[in-house]
mmCIF file of C-alpha atoms and ligand atoms in Angstrom:
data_model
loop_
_atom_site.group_PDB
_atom_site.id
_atom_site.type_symbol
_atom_site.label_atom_id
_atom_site.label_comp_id
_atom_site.label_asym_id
_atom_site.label_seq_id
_atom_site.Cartn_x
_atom_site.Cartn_y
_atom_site.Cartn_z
ATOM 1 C CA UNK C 1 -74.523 -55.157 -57.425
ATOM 2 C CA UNK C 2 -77.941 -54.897 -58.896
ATOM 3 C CA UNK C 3 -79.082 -52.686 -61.195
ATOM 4 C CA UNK C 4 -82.872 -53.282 -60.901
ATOM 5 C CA UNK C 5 -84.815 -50.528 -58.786
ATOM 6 C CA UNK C 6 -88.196 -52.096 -57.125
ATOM 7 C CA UNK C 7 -90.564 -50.059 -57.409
ATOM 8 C CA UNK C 8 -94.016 -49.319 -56.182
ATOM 9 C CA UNK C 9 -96.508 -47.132 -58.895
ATOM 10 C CA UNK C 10 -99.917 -45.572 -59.055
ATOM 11 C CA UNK C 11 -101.584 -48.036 -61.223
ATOM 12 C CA UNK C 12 -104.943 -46.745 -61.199
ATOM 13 C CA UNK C 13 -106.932 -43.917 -59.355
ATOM 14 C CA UNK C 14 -109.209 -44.606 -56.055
ATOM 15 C CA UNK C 15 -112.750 -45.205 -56.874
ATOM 16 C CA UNK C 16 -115.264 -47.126 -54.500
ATOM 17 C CA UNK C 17 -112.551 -49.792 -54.226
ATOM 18 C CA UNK C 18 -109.458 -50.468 -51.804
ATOM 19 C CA UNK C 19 -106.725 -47.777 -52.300
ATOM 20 C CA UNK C 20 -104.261 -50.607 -51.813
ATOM 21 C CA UNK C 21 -105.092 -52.126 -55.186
ATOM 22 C CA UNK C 22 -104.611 -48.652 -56.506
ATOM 23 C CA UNK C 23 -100.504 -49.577 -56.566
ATOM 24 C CA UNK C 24 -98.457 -52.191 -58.202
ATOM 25 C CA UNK C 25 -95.133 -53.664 -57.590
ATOM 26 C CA UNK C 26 -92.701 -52.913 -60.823
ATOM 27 C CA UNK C 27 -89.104 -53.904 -61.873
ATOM 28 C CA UNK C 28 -87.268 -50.836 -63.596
ATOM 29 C CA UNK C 29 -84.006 -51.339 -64.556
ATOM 30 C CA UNK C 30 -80.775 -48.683 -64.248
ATOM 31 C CA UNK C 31 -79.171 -46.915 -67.034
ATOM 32 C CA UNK C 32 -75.486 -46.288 -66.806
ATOM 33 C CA UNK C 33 -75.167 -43.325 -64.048
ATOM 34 C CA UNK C 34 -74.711 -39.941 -65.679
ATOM 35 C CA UNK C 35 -72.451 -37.259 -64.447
ATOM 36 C CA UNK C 36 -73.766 -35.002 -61.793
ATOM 37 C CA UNK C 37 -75.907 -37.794 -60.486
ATOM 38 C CA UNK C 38 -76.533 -40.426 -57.178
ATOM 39 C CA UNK C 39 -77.765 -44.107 -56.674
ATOM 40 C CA UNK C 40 -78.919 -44.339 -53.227
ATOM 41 C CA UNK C 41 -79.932 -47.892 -52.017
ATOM 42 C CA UNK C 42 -83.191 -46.354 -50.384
ATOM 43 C CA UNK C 43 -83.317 -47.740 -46.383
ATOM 44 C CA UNK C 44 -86.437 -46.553 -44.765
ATOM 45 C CA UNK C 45 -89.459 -44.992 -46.726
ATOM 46 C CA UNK C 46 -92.156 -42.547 -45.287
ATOM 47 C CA UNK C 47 -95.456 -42.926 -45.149
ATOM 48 C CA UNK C 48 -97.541 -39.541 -45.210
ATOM 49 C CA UNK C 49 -101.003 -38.965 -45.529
ATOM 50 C CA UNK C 50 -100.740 -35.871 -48.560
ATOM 51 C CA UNK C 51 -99.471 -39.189 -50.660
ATOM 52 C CA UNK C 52 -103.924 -39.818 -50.540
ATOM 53 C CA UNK C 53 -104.442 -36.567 -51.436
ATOM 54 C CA UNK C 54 -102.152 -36.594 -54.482
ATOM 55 C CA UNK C 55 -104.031 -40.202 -55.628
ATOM 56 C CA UNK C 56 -106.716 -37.769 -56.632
ATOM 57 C CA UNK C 57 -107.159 -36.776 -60.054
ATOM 58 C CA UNK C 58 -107.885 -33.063 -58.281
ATOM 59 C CA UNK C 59 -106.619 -29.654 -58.086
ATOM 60 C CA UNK C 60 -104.685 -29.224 -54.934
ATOM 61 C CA UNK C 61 -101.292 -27.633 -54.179
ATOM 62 C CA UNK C 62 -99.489 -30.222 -55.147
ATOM 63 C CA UNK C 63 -100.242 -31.807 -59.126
ATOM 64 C CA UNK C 64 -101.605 -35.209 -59.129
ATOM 65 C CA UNK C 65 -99.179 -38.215 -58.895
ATOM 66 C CA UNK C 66 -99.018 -39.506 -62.482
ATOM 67 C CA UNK C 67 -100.538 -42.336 -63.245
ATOM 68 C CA UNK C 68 -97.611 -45.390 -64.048
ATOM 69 C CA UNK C 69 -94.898 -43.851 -62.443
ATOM 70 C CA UNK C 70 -93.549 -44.494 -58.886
ATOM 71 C CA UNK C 71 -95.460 -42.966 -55.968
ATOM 72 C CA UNK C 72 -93.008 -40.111 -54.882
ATOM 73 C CA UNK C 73 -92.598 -39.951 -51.215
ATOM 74 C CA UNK C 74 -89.261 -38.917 -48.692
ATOM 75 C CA UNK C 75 -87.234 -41.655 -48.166
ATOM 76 C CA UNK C 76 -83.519 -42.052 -46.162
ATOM 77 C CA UNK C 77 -80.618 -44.481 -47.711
ATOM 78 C CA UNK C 78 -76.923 -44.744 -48.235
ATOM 79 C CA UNK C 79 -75.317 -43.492 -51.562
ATOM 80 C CA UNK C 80 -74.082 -46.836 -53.413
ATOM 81 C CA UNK C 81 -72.556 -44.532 -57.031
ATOM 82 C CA UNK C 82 -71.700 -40.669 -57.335
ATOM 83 C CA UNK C 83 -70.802 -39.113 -60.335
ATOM 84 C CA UNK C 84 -71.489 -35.609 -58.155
ATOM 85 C CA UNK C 85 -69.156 -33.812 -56.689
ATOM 86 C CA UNK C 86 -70.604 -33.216 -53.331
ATOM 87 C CA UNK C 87 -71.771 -36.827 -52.491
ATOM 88 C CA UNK C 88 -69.765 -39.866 -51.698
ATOM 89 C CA UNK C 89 -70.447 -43.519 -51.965
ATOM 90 C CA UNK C 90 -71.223 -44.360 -47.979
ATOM 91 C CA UNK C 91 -72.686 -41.397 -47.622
ATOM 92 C CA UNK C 92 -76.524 -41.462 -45.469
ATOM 93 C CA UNK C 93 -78.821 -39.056 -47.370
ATOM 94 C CA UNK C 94 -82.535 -37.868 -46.627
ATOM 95 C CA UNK C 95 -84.694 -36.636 -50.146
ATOM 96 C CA UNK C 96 -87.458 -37.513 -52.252
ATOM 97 C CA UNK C 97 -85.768 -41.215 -52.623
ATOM 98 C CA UNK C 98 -89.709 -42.582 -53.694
ATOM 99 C CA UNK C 99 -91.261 -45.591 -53.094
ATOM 100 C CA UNK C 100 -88.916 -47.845 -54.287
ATOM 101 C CA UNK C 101 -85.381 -49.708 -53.305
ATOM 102 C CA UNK C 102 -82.858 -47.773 -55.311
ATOM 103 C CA UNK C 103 -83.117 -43.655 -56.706
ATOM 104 C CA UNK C 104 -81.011 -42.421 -58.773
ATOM 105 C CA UNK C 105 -81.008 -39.334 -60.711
ATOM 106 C CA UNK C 106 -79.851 -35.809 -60.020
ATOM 107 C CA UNK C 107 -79.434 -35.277 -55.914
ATOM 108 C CA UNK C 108 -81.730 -32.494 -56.186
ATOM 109 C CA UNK C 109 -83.413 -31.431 -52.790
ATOM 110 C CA UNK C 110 -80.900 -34.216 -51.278
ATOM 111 C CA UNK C 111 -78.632 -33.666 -48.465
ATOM 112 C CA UNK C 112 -76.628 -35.568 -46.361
ATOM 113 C CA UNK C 113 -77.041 -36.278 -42.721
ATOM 114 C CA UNK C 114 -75.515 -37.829 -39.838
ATOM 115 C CA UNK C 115 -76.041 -40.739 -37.968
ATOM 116 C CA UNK C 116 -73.289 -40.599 -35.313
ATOM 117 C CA UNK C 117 -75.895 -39.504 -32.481
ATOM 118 C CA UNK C 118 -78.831 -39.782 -33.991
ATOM 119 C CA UNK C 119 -80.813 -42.832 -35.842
ATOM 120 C CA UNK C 120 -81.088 -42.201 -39.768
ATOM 121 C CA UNK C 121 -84.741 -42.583 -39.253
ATOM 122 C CA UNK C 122 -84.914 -39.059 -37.628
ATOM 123 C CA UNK C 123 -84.388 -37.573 -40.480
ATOM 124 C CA UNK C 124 -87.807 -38.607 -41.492
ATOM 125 C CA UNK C 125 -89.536 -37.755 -38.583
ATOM 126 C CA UNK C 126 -88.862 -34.798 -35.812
ATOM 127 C CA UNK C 127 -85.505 -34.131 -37.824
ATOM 128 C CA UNK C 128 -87.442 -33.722 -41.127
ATOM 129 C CA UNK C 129 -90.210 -33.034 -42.621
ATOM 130 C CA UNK C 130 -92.750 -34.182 -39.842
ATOM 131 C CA UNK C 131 -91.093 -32.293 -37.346
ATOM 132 C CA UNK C 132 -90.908 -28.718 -39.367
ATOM 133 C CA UNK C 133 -94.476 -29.377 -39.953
ATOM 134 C CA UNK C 134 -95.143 -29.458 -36.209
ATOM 135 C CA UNK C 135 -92.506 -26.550 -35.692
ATOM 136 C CA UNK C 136 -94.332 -24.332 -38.087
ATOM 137 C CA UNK C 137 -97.725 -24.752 -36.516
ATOM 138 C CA UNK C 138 -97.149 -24.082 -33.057
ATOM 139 C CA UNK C 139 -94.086 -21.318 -33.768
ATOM 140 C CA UNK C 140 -95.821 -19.416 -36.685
ATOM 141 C CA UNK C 141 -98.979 -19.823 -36.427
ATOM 142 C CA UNK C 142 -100.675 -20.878 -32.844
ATOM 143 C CA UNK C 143 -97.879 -18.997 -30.635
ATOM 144 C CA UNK C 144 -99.117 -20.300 -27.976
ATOM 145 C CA UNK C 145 -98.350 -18.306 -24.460
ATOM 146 C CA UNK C 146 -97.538 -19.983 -20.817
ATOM 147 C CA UNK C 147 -100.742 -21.477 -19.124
ATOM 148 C CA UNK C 148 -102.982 -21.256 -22.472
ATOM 149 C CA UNK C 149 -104.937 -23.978 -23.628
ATOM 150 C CA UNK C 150 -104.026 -25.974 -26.788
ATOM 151 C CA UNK C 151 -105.299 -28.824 -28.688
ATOM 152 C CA UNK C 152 -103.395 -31.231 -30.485
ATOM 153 C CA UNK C 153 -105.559 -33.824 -33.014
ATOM 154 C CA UNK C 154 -104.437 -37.194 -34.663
ATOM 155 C CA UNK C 155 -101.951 -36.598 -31.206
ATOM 156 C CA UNK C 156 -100.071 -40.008 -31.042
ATOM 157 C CA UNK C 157 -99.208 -39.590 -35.044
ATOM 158 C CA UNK C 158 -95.671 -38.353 -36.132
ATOM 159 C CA UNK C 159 -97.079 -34.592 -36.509
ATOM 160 C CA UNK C 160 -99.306 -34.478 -33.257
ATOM 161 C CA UNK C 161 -96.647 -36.109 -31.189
ATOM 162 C CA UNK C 162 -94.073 -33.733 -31.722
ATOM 163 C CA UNK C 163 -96.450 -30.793 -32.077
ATOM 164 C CA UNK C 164 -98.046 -30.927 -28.373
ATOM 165 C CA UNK C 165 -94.253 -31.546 -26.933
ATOM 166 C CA UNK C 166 -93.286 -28.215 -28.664
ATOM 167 C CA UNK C 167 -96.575 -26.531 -26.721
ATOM 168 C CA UNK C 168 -95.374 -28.498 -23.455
ATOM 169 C CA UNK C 169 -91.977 -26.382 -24.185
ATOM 170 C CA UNK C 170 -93.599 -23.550 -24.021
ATOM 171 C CA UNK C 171 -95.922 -23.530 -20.525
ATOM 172 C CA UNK C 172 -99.047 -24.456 -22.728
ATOM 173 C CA UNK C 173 -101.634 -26.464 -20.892
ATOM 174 C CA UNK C 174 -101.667 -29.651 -23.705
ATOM 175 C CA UNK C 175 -104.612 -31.385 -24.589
ATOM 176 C CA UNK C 176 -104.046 -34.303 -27.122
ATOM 177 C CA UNK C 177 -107.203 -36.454 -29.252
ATOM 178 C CA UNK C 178 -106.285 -39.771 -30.403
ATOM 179 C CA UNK C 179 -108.280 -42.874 -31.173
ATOM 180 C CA UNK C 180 -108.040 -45.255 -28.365
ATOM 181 C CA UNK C 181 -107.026 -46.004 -24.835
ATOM 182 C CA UNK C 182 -103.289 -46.779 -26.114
ATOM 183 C CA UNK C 183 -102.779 -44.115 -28.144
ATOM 184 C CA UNK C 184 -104.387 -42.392 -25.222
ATOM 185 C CA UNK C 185 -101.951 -43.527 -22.513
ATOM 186 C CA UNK C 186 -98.321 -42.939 -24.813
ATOM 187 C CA UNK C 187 -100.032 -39.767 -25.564
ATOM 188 C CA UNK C 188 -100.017 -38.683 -21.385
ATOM 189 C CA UNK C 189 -97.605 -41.213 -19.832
ATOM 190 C CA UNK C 190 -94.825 -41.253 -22.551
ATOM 191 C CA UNK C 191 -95.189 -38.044 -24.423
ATOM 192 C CA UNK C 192 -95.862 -36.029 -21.415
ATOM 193 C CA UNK C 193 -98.971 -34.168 -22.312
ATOM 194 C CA UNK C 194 -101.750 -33.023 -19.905
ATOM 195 C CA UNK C 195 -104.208 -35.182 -20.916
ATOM 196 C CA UNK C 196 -105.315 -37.120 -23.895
ATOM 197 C CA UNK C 197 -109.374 -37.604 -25.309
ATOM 198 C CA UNK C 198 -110.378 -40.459 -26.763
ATOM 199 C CA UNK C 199 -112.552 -39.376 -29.901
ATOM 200 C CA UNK C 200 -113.986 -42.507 -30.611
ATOM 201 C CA UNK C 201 -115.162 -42.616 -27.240
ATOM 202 C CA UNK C 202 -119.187 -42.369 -26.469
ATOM 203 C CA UNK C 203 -118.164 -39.616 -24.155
ATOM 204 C CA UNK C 204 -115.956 -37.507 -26.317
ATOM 205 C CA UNK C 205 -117.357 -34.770 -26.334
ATOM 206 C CA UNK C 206 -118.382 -34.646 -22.301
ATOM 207 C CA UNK C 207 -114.813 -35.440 -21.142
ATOM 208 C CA UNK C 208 -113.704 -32.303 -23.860
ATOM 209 C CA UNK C 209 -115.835 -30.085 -21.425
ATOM 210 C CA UNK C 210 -114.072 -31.520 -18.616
ATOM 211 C CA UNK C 211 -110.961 -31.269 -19.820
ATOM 212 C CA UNK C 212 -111.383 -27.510 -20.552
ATOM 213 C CA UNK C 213 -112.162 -26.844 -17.040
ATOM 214 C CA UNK C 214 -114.494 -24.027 -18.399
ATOM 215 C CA UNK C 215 -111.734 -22.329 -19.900
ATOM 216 C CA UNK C 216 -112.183 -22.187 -23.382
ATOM 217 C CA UNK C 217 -109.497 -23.170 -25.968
ATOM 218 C CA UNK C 218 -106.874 -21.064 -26.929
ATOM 219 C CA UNK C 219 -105.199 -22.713 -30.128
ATOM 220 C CA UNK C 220 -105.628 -26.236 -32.501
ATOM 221 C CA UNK C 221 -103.318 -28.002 -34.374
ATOM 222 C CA UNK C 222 -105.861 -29.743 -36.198
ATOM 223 C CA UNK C 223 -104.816 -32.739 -38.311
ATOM 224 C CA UNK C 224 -108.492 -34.177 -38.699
ATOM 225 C CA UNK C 225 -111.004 -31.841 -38.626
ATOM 226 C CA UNK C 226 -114.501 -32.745 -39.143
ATOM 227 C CA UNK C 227 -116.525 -33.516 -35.929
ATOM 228 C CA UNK C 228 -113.786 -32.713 -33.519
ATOM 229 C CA UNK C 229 -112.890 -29.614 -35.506
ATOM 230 C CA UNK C 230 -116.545 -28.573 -35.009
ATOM 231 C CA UNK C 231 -116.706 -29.591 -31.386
ATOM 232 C CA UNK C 232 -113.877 -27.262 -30.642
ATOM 233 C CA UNK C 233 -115.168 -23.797 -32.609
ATOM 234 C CA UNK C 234 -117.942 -23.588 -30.336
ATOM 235 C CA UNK C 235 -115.333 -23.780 -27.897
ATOM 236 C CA UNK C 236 -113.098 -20.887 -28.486
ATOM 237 C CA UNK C 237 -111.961 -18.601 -26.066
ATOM 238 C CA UNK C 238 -111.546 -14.866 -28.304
ATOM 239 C CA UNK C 239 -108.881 -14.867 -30.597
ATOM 240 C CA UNK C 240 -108.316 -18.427 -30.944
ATOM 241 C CA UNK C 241 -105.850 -19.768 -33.281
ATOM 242 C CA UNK C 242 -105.852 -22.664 -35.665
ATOM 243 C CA UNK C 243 -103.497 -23.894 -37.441
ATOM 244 C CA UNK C 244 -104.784 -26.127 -40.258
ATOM 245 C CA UNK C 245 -102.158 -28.871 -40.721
ATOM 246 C CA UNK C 246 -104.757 -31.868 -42.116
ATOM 247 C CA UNK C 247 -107.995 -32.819 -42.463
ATOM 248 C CA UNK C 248 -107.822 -36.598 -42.318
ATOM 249 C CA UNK C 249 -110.944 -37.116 -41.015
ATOM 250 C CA UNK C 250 -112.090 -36.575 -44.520
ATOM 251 C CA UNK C 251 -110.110 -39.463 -45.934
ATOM 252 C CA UNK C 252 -109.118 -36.735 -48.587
ATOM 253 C CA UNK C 253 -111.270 -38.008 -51.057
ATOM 254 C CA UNK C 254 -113.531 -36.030 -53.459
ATOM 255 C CA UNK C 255 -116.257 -35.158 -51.136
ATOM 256 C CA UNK C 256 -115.610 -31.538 -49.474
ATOM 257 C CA UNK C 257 -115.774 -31.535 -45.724
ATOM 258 C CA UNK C 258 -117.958 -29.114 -44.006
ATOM 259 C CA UNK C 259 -117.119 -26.730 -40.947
ATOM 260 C CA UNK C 260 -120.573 -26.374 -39.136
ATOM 261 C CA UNK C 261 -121.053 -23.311 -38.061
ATOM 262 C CA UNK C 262 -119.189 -20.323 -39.430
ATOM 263 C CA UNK C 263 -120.900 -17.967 -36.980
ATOM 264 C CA UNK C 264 -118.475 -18.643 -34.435
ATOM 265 C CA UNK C 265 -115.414 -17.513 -36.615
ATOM 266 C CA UNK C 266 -116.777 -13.924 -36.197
ATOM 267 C CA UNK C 267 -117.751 -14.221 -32.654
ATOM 268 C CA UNK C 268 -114.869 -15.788 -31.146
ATOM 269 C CA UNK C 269 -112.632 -13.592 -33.618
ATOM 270 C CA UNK C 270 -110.696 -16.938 -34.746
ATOM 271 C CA UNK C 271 -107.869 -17.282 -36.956
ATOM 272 C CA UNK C 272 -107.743 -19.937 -39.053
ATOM 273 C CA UNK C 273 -104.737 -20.440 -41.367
ATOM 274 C CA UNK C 274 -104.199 -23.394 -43.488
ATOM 275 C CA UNK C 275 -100.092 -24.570 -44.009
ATOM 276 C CA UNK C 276 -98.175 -26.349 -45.861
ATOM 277 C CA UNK C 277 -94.852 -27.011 -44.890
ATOM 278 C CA UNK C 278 -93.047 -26.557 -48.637
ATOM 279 C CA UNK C 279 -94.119 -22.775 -48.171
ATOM 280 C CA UNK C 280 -92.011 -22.230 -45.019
ATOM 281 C CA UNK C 281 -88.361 -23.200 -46.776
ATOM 282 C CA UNK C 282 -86.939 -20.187 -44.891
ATOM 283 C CA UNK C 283 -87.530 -21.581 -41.626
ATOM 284 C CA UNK C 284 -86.575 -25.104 -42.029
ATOM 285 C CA UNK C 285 -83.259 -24.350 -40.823
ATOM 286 C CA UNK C 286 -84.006 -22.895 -37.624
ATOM 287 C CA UNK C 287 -86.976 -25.400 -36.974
ATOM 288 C CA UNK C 288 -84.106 -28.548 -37.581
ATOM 289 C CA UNK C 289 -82.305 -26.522 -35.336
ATOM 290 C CA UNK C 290 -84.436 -25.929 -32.355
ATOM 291 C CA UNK C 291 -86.047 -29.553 -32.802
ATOM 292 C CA UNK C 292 -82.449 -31.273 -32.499
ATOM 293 C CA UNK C 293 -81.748 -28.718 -29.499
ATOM 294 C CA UNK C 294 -84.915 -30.472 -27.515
ATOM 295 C CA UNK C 295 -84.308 -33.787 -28.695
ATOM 296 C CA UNK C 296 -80.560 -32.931 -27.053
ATOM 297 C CA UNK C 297 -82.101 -32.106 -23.888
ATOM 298 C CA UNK C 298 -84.348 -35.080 -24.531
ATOM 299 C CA UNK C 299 -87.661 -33.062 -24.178
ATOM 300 C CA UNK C 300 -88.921 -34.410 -27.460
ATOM 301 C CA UNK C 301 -89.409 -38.377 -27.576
ATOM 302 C CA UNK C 302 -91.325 -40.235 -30.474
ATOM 303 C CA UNK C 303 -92.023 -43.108 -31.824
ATOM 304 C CA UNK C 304 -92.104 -45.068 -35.005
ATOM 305 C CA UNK C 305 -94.094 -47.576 -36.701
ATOM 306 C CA UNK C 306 -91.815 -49.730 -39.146
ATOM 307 C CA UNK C 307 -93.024 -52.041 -41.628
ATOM 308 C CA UNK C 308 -90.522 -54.538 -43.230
ATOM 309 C CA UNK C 309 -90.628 -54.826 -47.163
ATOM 310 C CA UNK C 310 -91.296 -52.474 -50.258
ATOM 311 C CA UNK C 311 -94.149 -54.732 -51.232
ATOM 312 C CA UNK C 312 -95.738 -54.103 -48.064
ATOM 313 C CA UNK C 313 -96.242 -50.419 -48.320
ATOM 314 C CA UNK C 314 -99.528 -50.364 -49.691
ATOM 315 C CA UNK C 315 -100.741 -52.142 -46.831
ATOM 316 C CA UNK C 316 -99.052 -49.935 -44.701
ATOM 317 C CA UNK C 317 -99.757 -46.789 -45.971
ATOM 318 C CA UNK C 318 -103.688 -47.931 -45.820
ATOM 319 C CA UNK C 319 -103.652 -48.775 -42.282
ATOM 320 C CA UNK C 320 -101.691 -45.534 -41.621
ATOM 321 C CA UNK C 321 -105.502 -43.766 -43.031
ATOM 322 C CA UNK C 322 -106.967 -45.612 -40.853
ATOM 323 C CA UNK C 323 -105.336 -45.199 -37.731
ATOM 324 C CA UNK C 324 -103.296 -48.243 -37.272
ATOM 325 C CA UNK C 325 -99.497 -46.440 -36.519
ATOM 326 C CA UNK C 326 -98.345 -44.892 -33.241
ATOM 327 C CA UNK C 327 -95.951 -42.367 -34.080
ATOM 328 C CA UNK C 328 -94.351 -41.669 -37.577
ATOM 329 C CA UNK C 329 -95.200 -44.422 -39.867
ATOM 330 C CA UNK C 330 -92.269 -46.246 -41.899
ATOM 331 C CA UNK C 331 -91.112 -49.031 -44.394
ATOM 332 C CA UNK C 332 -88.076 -50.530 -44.080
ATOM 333 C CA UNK C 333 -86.419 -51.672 -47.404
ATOM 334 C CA UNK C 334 -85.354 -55.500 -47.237
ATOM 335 C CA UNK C 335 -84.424 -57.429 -50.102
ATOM 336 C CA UNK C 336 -87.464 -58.745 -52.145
HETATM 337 P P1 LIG S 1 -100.144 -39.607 -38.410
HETATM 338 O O1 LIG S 1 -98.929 -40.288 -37.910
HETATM 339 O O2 LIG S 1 -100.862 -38.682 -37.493
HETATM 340 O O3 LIG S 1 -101.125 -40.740 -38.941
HETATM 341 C C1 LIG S 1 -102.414 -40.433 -39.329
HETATM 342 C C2 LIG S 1 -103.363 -40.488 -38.103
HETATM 343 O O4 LIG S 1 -104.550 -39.823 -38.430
HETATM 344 C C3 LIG S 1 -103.815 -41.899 -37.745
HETATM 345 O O5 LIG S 1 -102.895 -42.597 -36.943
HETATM 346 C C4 LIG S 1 -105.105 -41.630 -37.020
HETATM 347 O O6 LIG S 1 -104.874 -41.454 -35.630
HETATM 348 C C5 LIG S 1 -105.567 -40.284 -37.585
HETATM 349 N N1 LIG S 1 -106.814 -40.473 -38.318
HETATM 350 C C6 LIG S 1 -107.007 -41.178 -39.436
HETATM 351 N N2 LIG S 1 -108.307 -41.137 -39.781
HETATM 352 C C7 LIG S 1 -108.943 -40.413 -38.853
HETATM 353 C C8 LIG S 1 -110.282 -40.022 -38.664
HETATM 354 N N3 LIG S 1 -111.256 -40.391 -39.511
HETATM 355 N N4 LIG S 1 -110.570 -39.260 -37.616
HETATM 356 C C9 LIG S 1 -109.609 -38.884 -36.765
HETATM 357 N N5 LIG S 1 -108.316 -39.222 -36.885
HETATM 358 C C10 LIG S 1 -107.989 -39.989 -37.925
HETATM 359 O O7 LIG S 1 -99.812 -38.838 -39.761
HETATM 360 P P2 LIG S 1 -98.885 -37.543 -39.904
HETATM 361 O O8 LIG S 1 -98.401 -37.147 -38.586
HETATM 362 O O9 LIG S 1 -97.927 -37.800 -40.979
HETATM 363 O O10 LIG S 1 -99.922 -36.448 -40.426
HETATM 364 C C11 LIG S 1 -100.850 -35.856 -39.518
HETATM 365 C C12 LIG S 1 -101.652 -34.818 -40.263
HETATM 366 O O11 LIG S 1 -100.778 -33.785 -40.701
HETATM 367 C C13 LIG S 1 -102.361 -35.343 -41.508
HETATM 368 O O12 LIG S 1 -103.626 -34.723 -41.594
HETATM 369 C C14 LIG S 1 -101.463 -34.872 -42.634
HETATM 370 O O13 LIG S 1 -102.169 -34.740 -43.840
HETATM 371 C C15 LIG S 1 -100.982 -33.556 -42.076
HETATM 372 N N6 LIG S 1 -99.715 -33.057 -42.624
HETATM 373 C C16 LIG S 1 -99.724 -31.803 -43.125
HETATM 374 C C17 LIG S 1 -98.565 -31.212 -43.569
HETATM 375 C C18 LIG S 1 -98.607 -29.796 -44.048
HETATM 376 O O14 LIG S 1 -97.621 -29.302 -44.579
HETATM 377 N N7 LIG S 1 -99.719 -29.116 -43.867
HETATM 378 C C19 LIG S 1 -97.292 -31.962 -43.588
HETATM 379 C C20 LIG S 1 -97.384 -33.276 -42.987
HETATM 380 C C21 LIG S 1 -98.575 -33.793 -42.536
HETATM 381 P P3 LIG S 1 -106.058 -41.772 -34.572
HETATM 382 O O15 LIG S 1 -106.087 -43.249 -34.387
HETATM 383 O O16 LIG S 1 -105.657 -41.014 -33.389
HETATM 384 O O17 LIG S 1 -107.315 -41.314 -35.194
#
C-alpha cells in the first residue's frame, strides 16, 4: 500500500494570469498513523466555486488558503487505516478529504455514509453540502408560497438545480437562467422547471419580460449577480426576497461588483440576505433529511460532471468558472 498522498497546492496567488497555473501537483509522503486518526483513499473530489474566492489574498469569511499547502476542498473516499474508535477500515466517508488522493489526520468534521441506495457521490452534491446550500435558500430565506414567482440563476449548476426543484415542491412558478440552449433544455425538460432564460442570449432580457407575464418576481436565488441581478431589482413585485448564495458573475476577484440601482430596495421593500451555508449547522440535519425524502420520492434529479485524474483538477475547476459543467462538478481520483 502506498504511503505517498498526491497532492494538488496553491502555488502562487491569481494575478492577470491563468488561475490554473496558480496550482501545482506535489508528492507528500505519510507519517506512521497516530492514534485517534483516519487514512481515507480520497474517491471523488468537489469542485466549488468559494475555492476562487479563498485564492484571494482578501478578507472574506473564510481566511485565505495558504500559500504551499493543499487546496482544501470536500471530498468522499473509503477509510484504508483507523486508529479511531468510531471509524473502520471499509468504511465510505464524506469531509474535508482536500485536493489530493489520500487524507489522513484527525476525522474531524468526518462522518460516515451509506452507499447501499444511494451513489457515494451524493454525498457531495444534493446529500451534502450543495444541497443544504439550496435547502437553506429557498426554506430560510425566500419561503416561497404556491403560485409565486421565483428565480433561480447559474440554474443547471449543482446549487441552482436542486434549488428551483425545492421551489417546484412547493407550488412556486420556477424560472431558471443558465448559459445556453443545453443547459437551457435539462434545465425545463429534465429538471422540470417552468421555463429556463438563456442569459447570454441577445434577447435576455425581452424573453425575462415574457416570462414574467407582467407579474413581477417574487424571490431570487441568485448565484451570479451582476447584470441579471440588476435586471431582476427593477423587477420586484413588493416584498421580494433574495437570497444571496453567489456572485459568480464577478469571477470573485478583487474588483467589487456593483448593484445598480439601490432605489429599488426601498421601493419594492426587498430583502436581501447574504448566506453562507457553515452558519446554518443547526439545520443541516433536517435539510439532509427532507432532501433524501424527495430524492426517495424521486422529485429531485441531478446531474454530475466528473473529471478523471487529480492532475486534472485545475483544469476542471477553471472550466467550472467558466461555465463548462452541467450539474455538480467532480474529480474522480485514479491512480497517477
Ligand atoms: P455551479 O455548478 O452552478 O457552477 C458554476 C456555474 O456558474 C457555471 O456552470 C456557470 O453556469 C455559472 N457562471 C459562471 N460564470 C458566470 C457568469 N459570468 N455569469 C453567469 N453565470 C456564470 O456551481 P455551484 O452550484 O457549486 O455554486 C453556485 C453558486 O453558489 C456559486 O456562486 C457559489 O459561489 C455559490 N455557493 C454558495 C454557498 C454559500 O454557502 N453561500 C455554498 C455553495 C455555493 P452558466 O453556464 O449557466 O453561466
Amino acid at each position: 500500500m502506498s504511503l505517498e498522498s498526491n497532492q494538488i497546492v496553491l502555488s502562487m496567488r491569481p494575478g492577470n494570469g491563468s488561475i490554473e497555473d496558480c496550482f501545482s501537483l506535489e508528492s507528500k509522503s505519510l507519517p506512521a498513523l497516530q492514534e485517534g486518526e483516519i487514512r481515507v483513499a480520497n474517491q471523488y473530489i468537489s469542485l466549488d466555486p468559494y475555492i476562487r474566492l479563498r485564492l484571494n489574498d482578501a478578507k472574506s469569511y473564510m481566511a485565505p488558503q495558504p500559500l504551499n499547502s493543499v487546496i482544501e476542498s470536500a471530498a468522499v473516499g473509503e477509510i484504508e487505516a483507523s486508529r479511531h474508535a468510531d471509524f473502520n477500515t471499509g468504511d465510505k466517508v464524506v469531509g474535508l478529504g482536500n485536493w489530493q488522493s489520500k487524507y489522513q489526520g484527525k476525522p474531524n468534521g468526518f462522518r460516515k455514509v451509506s452507499t447501499q441506495h444511494i451513489p457515494l457521490t451524493t454525498y457531495l452534491g444534493p446529500l451534502g453540502m450543495t444541497g443544504v446550500t439550496a435547502w437553506i435558500g429557498v426554506k430560510k430565506i425566500i419561503k416561497p408560497l404556491s403560485g409565486e414567482q421565483i428565480i433561480i440563476t447559474a440554474a443547471s449548476g449543482a446549487v441552482g438545480s436542486v434549488a428551483g426543484q425545492i421551489c417546484k415542491q412547493l407550488g412556486a412558478k420556477v424560472i431558471g437562467v443558465a448559459g445556453g440552449p443545453e443547459k437551457c433544455d435539462y434545465v425545463t425538460e429534465v429538471l422540470g422547471f417552468d421555463t429556463c432564460l438563456d442569459y447570454k442570449s441577445s434577447d435576455f432580457e425581452a424573453s425575462l419580460d415574457d416570462a414574467l407575464k407582467g407579474k413581477g418576481i417574487d424571490g431570487v436565488f441568485e448565484n451570479v449577480g451582476g447584470k441579471q441581478l440588476d435586471l431582476f431589482m427593477e423587477r420586484m413585485n413588493p416584498h421580494a426576497r433574495v437570497a444571496l448564495c453567489g456572485l459568480i458573475s464577478g469571477g470573485y476577484n478583487a474588483t467589487p461588483l456593483p448593484i445598480a440601482n439601490a432605489n429599488t430596495f426601498l421601493t419594492s421593500r426587498i430583502t436581501m440576505k447574504g448566506f453562507i451555508v457553515s452558519d446554518y449547522l443547526e439545520d443541516w440535519p433536517i435539510a439532509l433529511s427532507d432532501i433524501a425524502s424527495m430524492i426517495s420520492q424521486e422529485v429531485i434529479t441531478w446531474r454530475e460532471s466528473i473529471i478523471e485524474g487529480l492532475e486534472n483538477c485545475p483544469r476542471a475547476f477553471t472550466e467550472m468558472l467558466s461555465g463548462k459543467n452541467i450539474g455538480k462538478n467532480l474529480v474522480k481520483i485514479t491512480s497517477i
